[in-house]
PDB file of C-alpha atoms in Angstrom:
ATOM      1  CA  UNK A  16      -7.454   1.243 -17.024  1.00 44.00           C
ATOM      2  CA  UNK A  17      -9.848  -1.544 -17.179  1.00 51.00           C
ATOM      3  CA  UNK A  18     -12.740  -2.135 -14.861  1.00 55.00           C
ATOM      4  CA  UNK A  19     -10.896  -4.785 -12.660  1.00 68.00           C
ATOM      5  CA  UNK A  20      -8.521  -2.313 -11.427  1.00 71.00           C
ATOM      6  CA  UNK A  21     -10.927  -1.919  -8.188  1.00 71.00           C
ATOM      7  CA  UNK A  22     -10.944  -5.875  -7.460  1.00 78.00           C
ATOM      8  CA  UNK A  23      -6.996  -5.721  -7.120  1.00 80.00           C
ATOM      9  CA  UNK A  24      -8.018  -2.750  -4.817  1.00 80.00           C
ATOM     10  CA  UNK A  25      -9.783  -4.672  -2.642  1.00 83.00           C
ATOM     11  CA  UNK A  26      -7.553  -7.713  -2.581  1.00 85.00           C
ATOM     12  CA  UNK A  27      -4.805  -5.923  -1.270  1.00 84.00           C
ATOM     13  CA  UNK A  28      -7.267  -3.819   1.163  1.00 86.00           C
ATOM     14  CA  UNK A  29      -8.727  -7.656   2.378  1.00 87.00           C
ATOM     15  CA  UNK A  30      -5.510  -9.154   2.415  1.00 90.00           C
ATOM     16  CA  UNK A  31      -3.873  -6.213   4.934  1.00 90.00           C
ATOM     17  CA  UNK A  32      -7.054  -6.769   7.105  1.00 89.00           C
ATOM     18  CA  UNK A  33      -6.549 -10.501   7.357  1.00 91.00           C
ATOM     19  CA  UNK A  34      -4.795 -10.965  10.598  1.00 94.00           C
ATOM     20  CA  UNK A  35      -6.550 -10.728  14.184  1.00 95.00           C
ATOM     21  CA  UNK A  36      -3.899  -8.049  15.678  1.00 96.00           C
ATOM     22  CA  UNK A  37      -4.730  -5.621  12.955  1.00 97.00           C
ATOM     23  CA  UNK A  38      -8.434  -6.094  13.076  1.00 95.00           C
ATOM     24  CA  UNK A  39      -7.912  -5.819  16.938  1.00 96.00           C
ATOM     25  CA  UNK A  40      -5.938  -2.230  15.810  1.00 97.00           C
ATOM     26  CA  UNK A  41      -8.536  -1.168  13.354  1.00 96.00           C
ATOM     27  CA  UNK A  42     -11.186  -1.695  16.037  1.00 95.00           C
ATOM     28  CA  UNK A  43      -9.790   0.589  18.662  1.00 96.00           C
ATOM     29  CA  UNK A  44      -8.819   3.155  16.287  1.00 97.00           C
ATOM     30  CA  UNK A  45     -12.482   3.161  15.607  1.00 94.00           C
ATOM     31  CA  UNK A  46     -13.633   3.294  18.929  1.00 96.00           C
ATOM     32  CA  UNK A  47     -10.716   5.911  20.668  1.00 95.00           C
ATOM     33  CA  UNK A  48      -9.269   8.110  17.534  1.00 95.00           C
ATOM     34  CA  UNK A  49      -6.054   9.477  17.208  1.00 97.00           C
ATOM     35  CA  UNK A  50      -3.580   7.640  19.779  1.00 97.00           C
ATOM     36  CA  UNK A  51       0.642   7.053  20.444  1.00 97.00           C
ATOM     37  CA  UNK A  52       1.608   4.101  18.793  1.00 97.00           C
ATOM     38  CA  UNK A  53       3.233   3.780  22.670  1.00 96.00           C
ATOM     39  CA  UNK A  54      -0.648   3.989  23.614  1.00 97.00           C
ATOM     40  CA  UNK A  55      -1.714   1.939  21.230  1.00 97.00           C
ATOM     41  CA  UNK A  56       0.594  -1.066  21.951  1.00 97.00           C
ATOM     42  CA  UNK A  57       0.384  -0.899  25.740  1.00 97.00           C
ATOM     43  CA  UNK A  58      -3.648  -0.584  25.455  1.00 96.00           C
ATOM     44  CA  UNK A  59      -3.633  -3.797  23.356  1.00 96.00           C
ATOM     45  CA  UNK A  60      -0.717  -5.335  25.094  1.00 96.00           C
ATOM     46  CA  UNK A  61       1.433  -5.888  22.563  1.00 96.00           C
ATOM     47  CA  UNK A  62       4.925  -5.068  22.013  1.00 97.00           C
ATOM     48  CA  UNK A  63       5.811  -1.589  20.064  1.00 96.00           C
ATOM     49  CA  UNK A  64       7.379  -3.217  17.401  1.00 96.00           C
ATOM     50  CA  UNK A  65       4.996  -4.997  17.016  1.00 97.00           C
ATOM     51  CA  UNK A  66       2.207  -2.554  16.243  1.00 97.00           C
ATOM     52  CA  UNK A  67       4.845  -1.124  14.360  1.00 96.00           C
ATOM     53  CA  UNK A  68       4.855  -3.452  11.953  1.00 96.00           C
ATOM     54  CA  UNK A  69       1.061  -4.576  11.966  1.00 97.00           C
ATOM     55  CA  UNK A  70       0.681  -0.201  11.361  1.00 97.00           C
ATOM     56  CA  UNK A  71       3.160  -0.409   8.481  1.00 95.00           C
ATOM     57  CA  UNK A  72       1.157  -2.960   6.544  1.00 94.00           C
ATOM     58  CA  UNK A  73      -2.044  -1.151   7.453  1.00 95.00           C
ATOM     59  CA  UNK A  74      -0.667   2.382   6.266  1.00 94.00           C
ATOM     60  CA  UNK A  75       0.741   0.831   2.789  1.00 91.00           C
ATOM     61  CA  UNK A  76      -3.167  -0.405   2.028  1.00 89.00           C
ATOM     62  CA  UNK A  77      -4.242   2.996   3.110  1.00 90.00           C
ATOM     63  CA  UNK A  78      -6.247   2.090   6.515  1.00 94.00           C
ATOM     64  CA  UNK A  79      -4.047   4.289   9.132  1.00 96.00           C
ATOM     65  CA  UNK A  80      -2.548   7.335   8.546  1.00 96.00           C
ATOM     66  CA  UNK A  81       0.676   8.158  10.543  1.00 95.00           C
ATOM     67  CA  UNK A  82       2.053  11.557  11.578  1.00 96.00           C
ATOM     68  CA  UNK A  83       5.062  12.688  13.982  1.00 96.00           C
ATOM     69  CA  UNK A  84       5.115  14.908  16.387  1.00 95.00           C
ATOM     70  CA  UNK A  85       8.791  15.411  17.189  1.00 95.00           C
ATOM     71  CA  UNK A  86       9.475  11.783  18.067  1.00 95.00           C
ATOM     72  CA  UNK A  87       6.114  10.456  19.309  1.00 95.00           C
ATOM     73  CA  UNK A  88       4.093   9.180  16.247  1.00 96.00           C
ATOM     74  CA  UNK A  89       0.626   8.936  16.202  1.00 98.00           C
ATOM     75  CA  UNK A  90      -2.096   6.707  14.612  1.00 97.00           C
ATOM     76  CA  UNK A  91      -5.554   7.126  13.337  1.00 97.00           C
ATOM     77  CA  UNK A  92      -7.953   5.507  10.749  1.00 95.00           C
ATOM     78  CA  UNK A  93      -7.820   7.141   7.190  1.00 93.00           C
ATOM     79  CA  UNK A  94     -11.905   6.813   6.913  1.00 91.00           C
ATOM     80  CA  UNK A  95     -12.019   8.334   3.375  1.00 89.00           C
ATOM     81  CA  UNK A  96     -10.142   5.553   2.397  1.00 86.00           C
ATOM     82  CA  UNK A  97     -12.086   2.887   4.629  1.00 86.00           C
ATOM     83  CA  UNK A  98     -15.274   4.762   2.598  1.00 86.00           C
ATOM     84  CA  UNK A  99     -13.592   4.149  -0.616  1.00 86.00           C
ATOM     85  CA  UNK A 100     -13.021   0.325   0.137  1.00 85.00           C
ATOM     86  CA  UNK A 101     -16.986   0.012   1.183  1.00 85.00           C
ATOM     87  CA  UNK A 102     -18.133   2.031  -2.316  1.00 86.00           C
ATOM     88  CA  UNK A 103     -15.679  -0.533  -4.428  1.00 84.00           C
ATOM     89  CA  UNK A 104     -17.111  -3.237  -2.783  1.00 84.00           C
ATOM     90  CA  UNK A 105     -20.668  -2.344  -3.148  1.00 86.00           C
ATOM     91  CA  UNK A 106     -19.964  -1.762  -6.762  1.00 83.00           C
ATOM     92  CA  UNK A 107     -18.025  -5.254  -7.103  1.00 81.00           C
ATOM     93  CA  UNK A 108     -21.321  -6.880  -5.538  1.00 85.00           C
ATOM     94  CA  UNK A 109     -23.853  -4.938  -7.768  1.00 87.00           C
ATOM     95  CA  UNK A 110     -21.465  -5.902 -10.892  1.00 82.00           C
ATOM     96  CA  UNK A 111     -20.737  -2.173 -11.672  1.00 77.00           C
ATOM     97  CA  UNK A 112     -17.646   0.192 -11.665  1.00 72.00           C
ATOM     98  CA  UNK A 113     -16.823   2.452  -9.167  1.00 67.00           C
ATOM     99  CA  UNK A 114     -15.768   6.024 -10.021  1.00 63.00           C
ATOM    100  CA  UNK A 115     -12.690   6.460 -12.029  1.00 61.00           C
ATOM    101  CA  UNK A 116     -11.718   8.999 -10.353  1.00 56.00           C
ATOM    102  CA  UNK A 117     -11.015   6.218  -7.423  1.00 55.00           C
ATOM    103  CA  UNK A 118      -8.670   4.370  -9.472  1.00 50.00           C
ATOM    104  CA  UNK A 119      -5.340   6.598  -8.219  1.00 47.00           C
ATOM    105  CA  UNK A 120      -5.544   4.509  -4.718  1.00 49.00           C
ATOM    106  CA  UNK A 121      -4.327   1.504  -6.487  1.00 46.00           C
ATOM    107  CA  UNK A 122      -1.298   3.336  -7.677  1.00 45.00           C
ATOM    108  CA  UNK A 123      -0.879   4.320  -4.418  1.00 49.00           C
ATOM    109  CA  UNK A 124      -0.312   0.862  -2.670  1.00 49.00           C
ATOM    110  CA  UNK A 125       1.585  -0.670  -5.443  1.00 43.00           C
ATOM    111  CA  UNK A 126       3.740   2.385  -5.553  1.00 42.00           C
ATOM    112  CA  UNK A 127       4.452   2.009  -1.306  1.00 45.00           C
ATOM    113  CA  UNK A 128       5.093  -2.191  -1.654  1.00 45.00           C
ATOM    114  CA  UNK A 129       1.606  -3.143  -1.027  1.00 46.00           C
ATOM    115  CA  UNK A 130       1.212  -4.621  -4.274  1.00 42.00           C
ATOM    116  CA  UNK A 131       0.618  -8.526  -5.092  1.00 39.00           C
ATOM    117  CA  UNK A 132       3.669 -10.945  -3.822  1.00 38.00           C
TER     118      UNK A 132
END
């Protein structure tokens, strides 16, 4: 795999993160933790499907993680993976590779549809 791998990374990370509703999503994940996407859509006052969708595309790049608790499902930031995106970064800015052993994210997103359109 060739050192570029990371910059497609990041792309797709950027590219999920470029709308105001999900930055608006990623910011009060930050702030409260773990909520209901019910919660989470009437705290932001948007409609469930809504978040439900804006989630989706955040959970295919690997920023939210989702989990069900009999039919309630909850939210939450996947900050090993936010950490990831800062390391590639910094390594894209100081012209250097990031670990390899970071490289299996990428075959994550492509593999859930997050790939490029």
């Amino acid at each position: 795999m060739g050192s570029g791998w990371y910059v497609q990374d990041l792309f797709l990370y950027y590219r999920s993160m470029a709308d105001r509703k999900r930055l608006a999503i990623v910011q009060y994940l930050a702030q409260n933790g773990e909520m209901s996407v019910t919660d989470l859509s009437k705290r932001l006052r948007l409609s469930q499907p809504l978040v439900s969708w804006h989630l989706s595309l955040l959970r295919k790049a690997g920023i939210v993680q989702t989990r069900k608790a009999g039919r309630i499902v909850f939210c939450s930031l996947d900050r090993n993976a936010m950490q990831g995106y800062q390391r590639r970064l910094e390594a894209l800015l100081n012209g250097e590779s990031p670990p390899r052993h970071e490289a299996a994210d990428t075959s994550r997103l492509v593999t859930n549809g997050a790939g490029p359109k």
